[in-house]
Amino acid sequence: MRSVFYHKILAPLESTSRANRDRYSQLFLARGGYLLPLVLVVLVLLWVKSLAIDVDRHNQYLAHLRQIQTLDARIDRNVLQVRDGLLTYYDPIVNDLAQINRLQTDLQRAPSFVDADSRQELDRLLQTQRDLWQQKEESIFKFQSQNAVLINSLTYFPIAIADITKSTTAPALKERLNTLLRDILLFNLSTEKTLIPQIQREIAQISTTEGTTIKTVLSHAQIILNKRDRINDSVKLMMELPTAASSEKLAIAYNQRYQAAIDTTNNYRLWFYLLSIVLLGGIATWILLKIRAYAAATAQAEEKYRSIFENSVTGICQTTPDGRFLSANPGLAQIYGYESVAALMAHVTDIDRQIFVFPERRAELLRLLQTQGAVADFEAQVYRQDGTTIWTVENIRCVRDARGNLRYYEGTVTDINARKQAEAALQEAKLAAEVTNLAKSQFLANMSHELRTPLNAIIGYSEMSIEEITDLGIPSLVPDIQKIHGAGQHLLGLINNILDLSKVEAGKVELFLETFEIAPLLTEIAATMRPLVMKNHNTLVINCPPDLGSMHADITKLRQSLFNLLGNASKFTEHGTITLGAKREATGWLAFSVADTGIGMNPDQQAKLFQSFTQADASTTRKYGGTGLGLVITQQFCQIMGGEIQVASTAGTGTTFTIRLPDPVEPLSPEPASQNGHQQPNIITTLSTSVAGASTILTIDDDANARDLMQRFLIRSGYNAIAAASGAEGLRLAKEHLPAAILLDVKMPDLDGWGVLSRLKSDPDLADIPVMMVTIEGDRALSSALGAVDYLVKPVDYDRLMTLLEPYQTNSAPTSVMVVEDNSENREMICRQLTKAGWRVLAAQHGIEALALMQTEEPGVILLDLMMPEMDGFEFLRQLRQHPQWRSLPVIVLTAKDLTTEERQWLDSQTQRIYQKGAGNKQILDEIRTLIASHSSQRC
């Protein structure tokens, strides 16, 4: 029955009481920190209030009150003494009056513990006392005046009677005078009123006697009678003033206020003591609760850490330096494949050999611990109980005693076998992705060939058709053919954009940095884009300061970016204004802007910019066309050059694109060397020829690859080739060898090409040596790196082709041109164009057929496609250069293939010459012809 009562009633009550106690304890601990400062403030205030009475000031105030009372009694006594003739001077009275005035002035400053109401009451009583003392002081001064007259009469009255007595012979008069003197003196001393009538009769009797002296005596007697009575009345009134009562009343009132203040301060002091006791009790309780909470938290933390230790999947252990486990958790036993911690510790007695697959890894771990004290992320392969191996990572530290002696190691062990397997799988996936990326690159290269080949036929035949239809006099068909030609050109631009974007995404874009003037560049771009701008009846405005100067960047990519922006502005603006601007910012960066007054964009449309194959919205694509690649490529070019592109637009108002580039643009980090040991080629533009001769050609170029290639080409062509790596060295070699011609690079450190040219022309011995400047112009930087006579990308620009072939055509007989092309349509089209231009044409479908044809007739020039069946262009070049009589034969590469770096390097060493960077092809070949004979002239 008792057990049931306890479990049913007492136990719930105890549980509830314990819960309430814990809740109140937590509340006290939580709020105690906030209440303690408040209680301390209250205690300080109470203590200050309990010390509010200034005891020194209180004692001083009381002393002043008592001193006034003492001075009051002393003044009264001195006045009586003066009246009675016992005190003949007034200085004590005057000094006491002055002292009273000073004391009353000081009493006006009541002690600080007196409250405002009490202070007013004390001031009122003090003012009453001051008024009474002022009256008393006036009475004293009046008494002093009257007493002076009385003293004077008392002094001269006896003297005058003595004089009369000596001079008179009347005994009756002498007797009367002596009687009067006696009565007057007696009256002065006794102030008896009964003597006054007698003295008046005596005065009347004496007044009958004639004489001046008698009258003076009688006058003094009368003054003594009158003044003495008045002085007595004045002293009486003065004595009756309640100055003493007023002082006593003020003292009583002040004592009452003082006692009230004492009671108040005692109350404050009592509250202070009571609150101090409560505070001390609270602090003691708070400390006890804190200790209790800390103990509970410690127990809870120990329980939590014990739970973590027991339930953690990460292994936790302590090991001895000799390789034994001191302690371990179940997680560690599970990692090592043991059923329990006891089994692990019983079985493993040598961690080095029973756990570590490679014991030297354990030795390396111990060495690191000895030198560093702690080791993190130490990976190792370990054995499980079943003999299998897994990867683990350990985080271990040394535990030492107070004297620094090593006690044991402790730390964690984590199973990373799954991560290692994932890393292996990721590595395999990475290799697979690289293979896929290689396949993608090959696919893009092949697709460029496959797409450009039919485009070559479309564009070429359309151009031929326009010429033939014009010759036949059917101009009505020309617009249709021009539309076909325009569509082909548009598709070609699309293919080029896709290939450019693919290069950017693959990270294969290179920067060809050079210094160029900004204003001429913008003028050139404006001249190129003006027809397109005017197509929609727009006006092109250039906003460029003439003193903007130059910048160091990739001119090709900057030009293409501005072309893209101007093309977009021309497309989306009609009957408006397009502004091409440039300015230099305060940071040194250059900002190029293209602003239009076209349709503009809203914020949603702006958010879709710079996305591949995306325009502002579908309606824009339907109305204006386009692929959406131009802005993406422009943004990528800007980022590669370390800059950015910004857009600001308002729907219906217009759009402004701003390209911001640093000046100078920093070069890209060089790519690692390829597997065959060759570095990625520098895109160089130099000039050489295929004409043999004994002349010496000097090459001045700071690029080692460019110098090496040029020397090899010149030597292979029969020239004596010398090279210099700097402008100063080039000037020295020019003076020593007096070469027939100089190939001079413009962009070199220290002394650039323009400085070298200036010095050459100012030296009489060197001024006549022909100098050809070798520089970079971004549009042809990539093509010049192929190393052929020139580089034509399909579809072929036939006007350009004719210009390239012009140096090899002789007047005596048509020079033969061999066209090696597997596509019959392209081959037939090229042959027709060449035949029409007066060339004799040899045609071959592939390399094998071309080599067989060359056994019977050697052409003057070879137009070679690279991608062909049977034998491609690369293999054809290899076999062609194996024949000594064909090694100097000029070859023009015709390809739609997007060449790799390795292919460019190979063509660099196999084709006849490298095309000059920057200058126009016809101008270059004209300059070459003035120095050396052409290949056809040499053969003749």
Short mmCIF file of N, CA and C in Angstrom, two decimals, residues 116-175:
data_model
loop_
_atom_site.label_atom_id
_atom_site.label_comp_id
_atom_site.label_asym_id
_atom_site.label_seq_id
_atom_site.Cartn_x
_atom_site.Cartn_y
_atom_site.Cartn_z
N ALA A 116 14.62 71.12 0.71
CA ALA A 116 14.26 72.45 0.24
C ALA A 116 13.25 73.13 1.15
N ASP A 117 12.21 72.38 1.57
CA ASP A 117 11.20 72.98 2.44
C ASP A 117 11.82 73.41 3.77
N SER A 118 12.60 72.54 4.37
CA SER A 118 13.25 72.87 5.64
C SER A 118 14.21 74.03 5.48
N ARG A 119 14.88 74.07 4.32
CA ARG A 119 15.81 75.17 4.07
C ARG A 119 15.06 76.50 4.05
N GLN A 120 13.87 76.52 3.46
CA GLN A 120 13.08 77.75 3.44
C GLN A 120 12.67 78.18 4.86
N GLU A 121 12.30 77.20 5.70
CA GLU A 121 11.91 77.51 7.08
C GLU A 121 13.09 78.07 7.87
N LEU A 122 14.24 77.47 7.70
CA LEU A 122 15.44 77.95 8.39
C LEU A 122 15.82 79.34 7.90
N ASP A 123 15.69 79.57 6.60
CA ASP A 123 16.00 80.90 6.06
C ASP A 123 15.06 81.96 6.64
N ARG A 124 13.78 81.57 6.80
CA ARG A 124 12.81 82.52 7.38
C ARG A 124 13.18 82.86 8.82
N LEU A 125 13.51 81.85 9.62
CA LEU A 125 13.89 82.10 11.01
C LEU A 125 15.18 82.90 11.09
N LEU A 126 16.08 82.60 10.21
CA LEU A 126 17.35 83.32 10.21
C LEU A 126 17.13 84.79 9.84
N GLN A 127 16.21 85.03 8.90
CA GLN A 127 15.92 86.42 8.51
C GLN A 127 15.28 87.17 9.68
N THR A 128 14.41 86.49 10.42
CA THR A 128 13.80 87.13 11.60
C THR A 128 14.88 87.52 12.61
N GLN A 129 15.81 86.59 12.84
CA GLN A 129 16.90 86.87 13.76
C GLN A 129 17.74 88.05 13.28
N ARG A 130 18.00 88.12 11.96
CA ARG A 130 18.81 89.22 11.41
C ARG A 130 18.08 90.56 11.61
N ASP A 131 16.75 90.53 11.43
CA ASP A 131 15.98 91.76 11.63
C ASP A 131 16.08 92.22 13.10
N LEU A 132 15.95 91.27 14.04
CA LEU A 132 16.04 91.63 15.46
C LEU A 132 17.43 92.18 15.78
N TRP A 133 18.43 91.61 15.26
CA TRP A 133 19.79 92.09 15.54
C TRP A 133 20.04 93.44 14.90
N GLN A 134 19.38 93.65 13.75
CA GLN A 134 19.53 94.98 13.15
C GLN A 134 18.91 96.03 14.07
N GLN A 135 17.74 95.71 14.68
CA GLN A 135 17.12 96.65 15.61
C GLN A 135 18.00 96.85 16.86
N LYS A 136 18.56 95.74 17.31
CA LYS A 136 19.39 95.84 18.50
C LYS A 136 20.64 96.65 18.24
N GLU A 137 21.19 96.46 17.04
CA GLU A 137 22.40 97.22 16.68
C GLU A 137 22.07 98.71 16.60
N GLU A 138 20.91 99.05 16.06
CA GLU A 138 20.50 100.47 15.99
C GLU A 138 20.32 101.03 17.42
N SER A 139 19.72 100.21 18.31
CA SER A 139 19.53 100.67 19.71
C SER A 139 20.86 100.90 20.39
N ILE A 140 21.83 100.05 20.14
CA ILE A 140 23.15 100.19 20.74
C ILE A 140 23.81 101.47 20.25
N PHE A 141 23.73 101.72 18.92
CA PHE A 141 24.33 102.95 18.38
C PHE A 141 23.64 104.20 18.98
N LYS A 142 22.31 104.14 19.18
CA LYS A 142 21.58 105.26 19.78
C LYS A 142 22.01 105.43 21.25
N PHE A 143 22.14 104.30 21.92
CA PHE A 143 22.60 104.33 23.32
C PHE A 143 24.00 104.93 23.41
N GLN A 144 24.82 104.56 22.48
CA GLN A 144 26.19 105.09 22.48
C GLN A 144 26.18 106.62 22.34
N SER A 145 25.29 107.13 21.45
CA SER A 145 25.22 108.58 21.23
C SER A 145 24.74 109.31 22.49
N GLN A 146 23.66 108.80 23.07
CA GLN A 146 23.09 109.45 24.26
C GLN A 146 24.04 109.34 25.47
N ASN A 147 24.66 108.20 25.59
CA ASN A 147 25.56 108.00 26.72
C ASN A 147 26.78 108.90 26.62
N ALA A 148 27.18 109.22 25.40
CA ALA A 148 28.33 110.13 25.22
C ALA A 148 27.99 111.52 25.76
N VAL A 149 26.76 111.97 25.48
CA VAL A 149 26.34 113.28 25.99
C VAL A 149 26.29 113.25 27.53
N LEU A 150 25.73 112.17 28.08
CA LEU A 150 25.63 112.03 29.53
C LEU A 150 27.01 112.02 30.17
N ILE A 151 27.93 111.28 29.57
CA ILE A 151 29.30 111.21 30.11
C ILE A 151 29.95 112.58 30.09
N ASN A 152 29.69 113.29 29.03
CA ASN A 152 30.28 114.64 28.91
C ASN A 152 29.76 115.55 30.05
N SER A 153 28.45 115.48 30.30
CA SER A 153 27.85 116.33 31.36
C SER A 153 28.35 115.90 32.73
N LEU A 154 28.44 114.59 32.93
CA LEU A 154 28.93 114.09 34.22
C LEU A 154 30.38 114.48 34.43
N THR A 155 31.09 114.65 33.34
CA THR A 155 32.52 115.01 33.47
C THR A 155 32.67 116.50 33.82
N TYR A 156 31.94 117.35 33.18
CA TYR A 156 32.09 118.81 33.39
C TYR A 156 31.27 119.33 34.59
N PHE A 157 30.19 118.62 35.00
CA PHE A 157 29.33 119.10 36.10
C PHE A 157 30.12 119.25 37.42
N PRO A 158 30.86 118.30 37.88
CA PRO A 158 31.62 118.48 39.14
C PRO A 158 32.70 119.55 39.00
N ILE A 159 33.31 119.63 37.83
CA ILE A 159 34.39 120.63 37.64
C ILE A 159 33.81 122.06 37.77
N ALA A 160 32.63 122.23 37.16
CA ALA A 160 32.02 123.58 37.20
C ALA A 160 31.62 123.96 38.65
N ILE A 161 31.09 123.01 39.43
CA ILE A 161 30.70 123.29 40.81
C ILE A 161 31.92 123.62 41.65
N ALA A 162 32.98 122.88 41.38
CA ALA A 162 34.22 123.15 42.15
C ALA A 162 34.74 124.54 41.85
N ASP A 163 34.66 124.94 40.61
CA ASP A 163 35.13 126.28 40.23
C ASP A 163 34.27 127.35 40.94
N ILE A 164 32.94 127.16 40.96
CA ILE A 164 32.04 128.14 41.59
C ILE A 164 32.31 128.19 43.09
N THR A 165 32.48 127.06 43.69
CA THR A 165 32.70 127.01 45.14
C THR A 165 33.95 127.75 45.52
N LYS A 166 34.97 127.62 44.72
CA LYS A 166 36.22 128.32 45.01
C LYS A 166 36.08 129.83 44.84
N SER A 167 35.26 130.20 43.92
CA SER A 167 35.21 131.64 43.61
C SER A 167 34.13 132.39 44.43
N THR A 168 33.16 131.70 44.91
CA THR A 168 32.07 132.38 45.61
C THR A 168 32.39 132.48 47.11
N THR A 169 31.74 133.55 47.76
CA THR A 169 31.95 133.76 49.21
C THR A 169 30.65 133.51 49.98
N ALA A 170 29.58 133.09 49.10
CA ALA A 170 28.28 132.92 49.77
C ALA A 170 28.19 131.49 50.26
N PRO A 171 28.11 131.32 51.56
CA PRO A 171 28.06 129.96 52.10
C PRO A 171 26.79 129.24 51.67
N ALA A 172 25.68 129.92 51.57
CA ALA A 172 24.42 129.27 51.19
C ALA A 172 24.51 128.70 49.78
N LEU A 173 25.13 129.47 48.87
CA LEU A 173 25.27 129.00 47.48
C LEU A 173 26.17 127.76 47.44
N LYS A 174 27.28 127.81 48.18
CA LYS A 174 28.17 126.65 48.19
C LYS A 174 27.45 125.41 48.69
N GLU A 175 26.64 125.62 49.72
CA GLU A 175 25.94 124.47 50.27
C GLU A 175 24.93 123.92 49.26
#
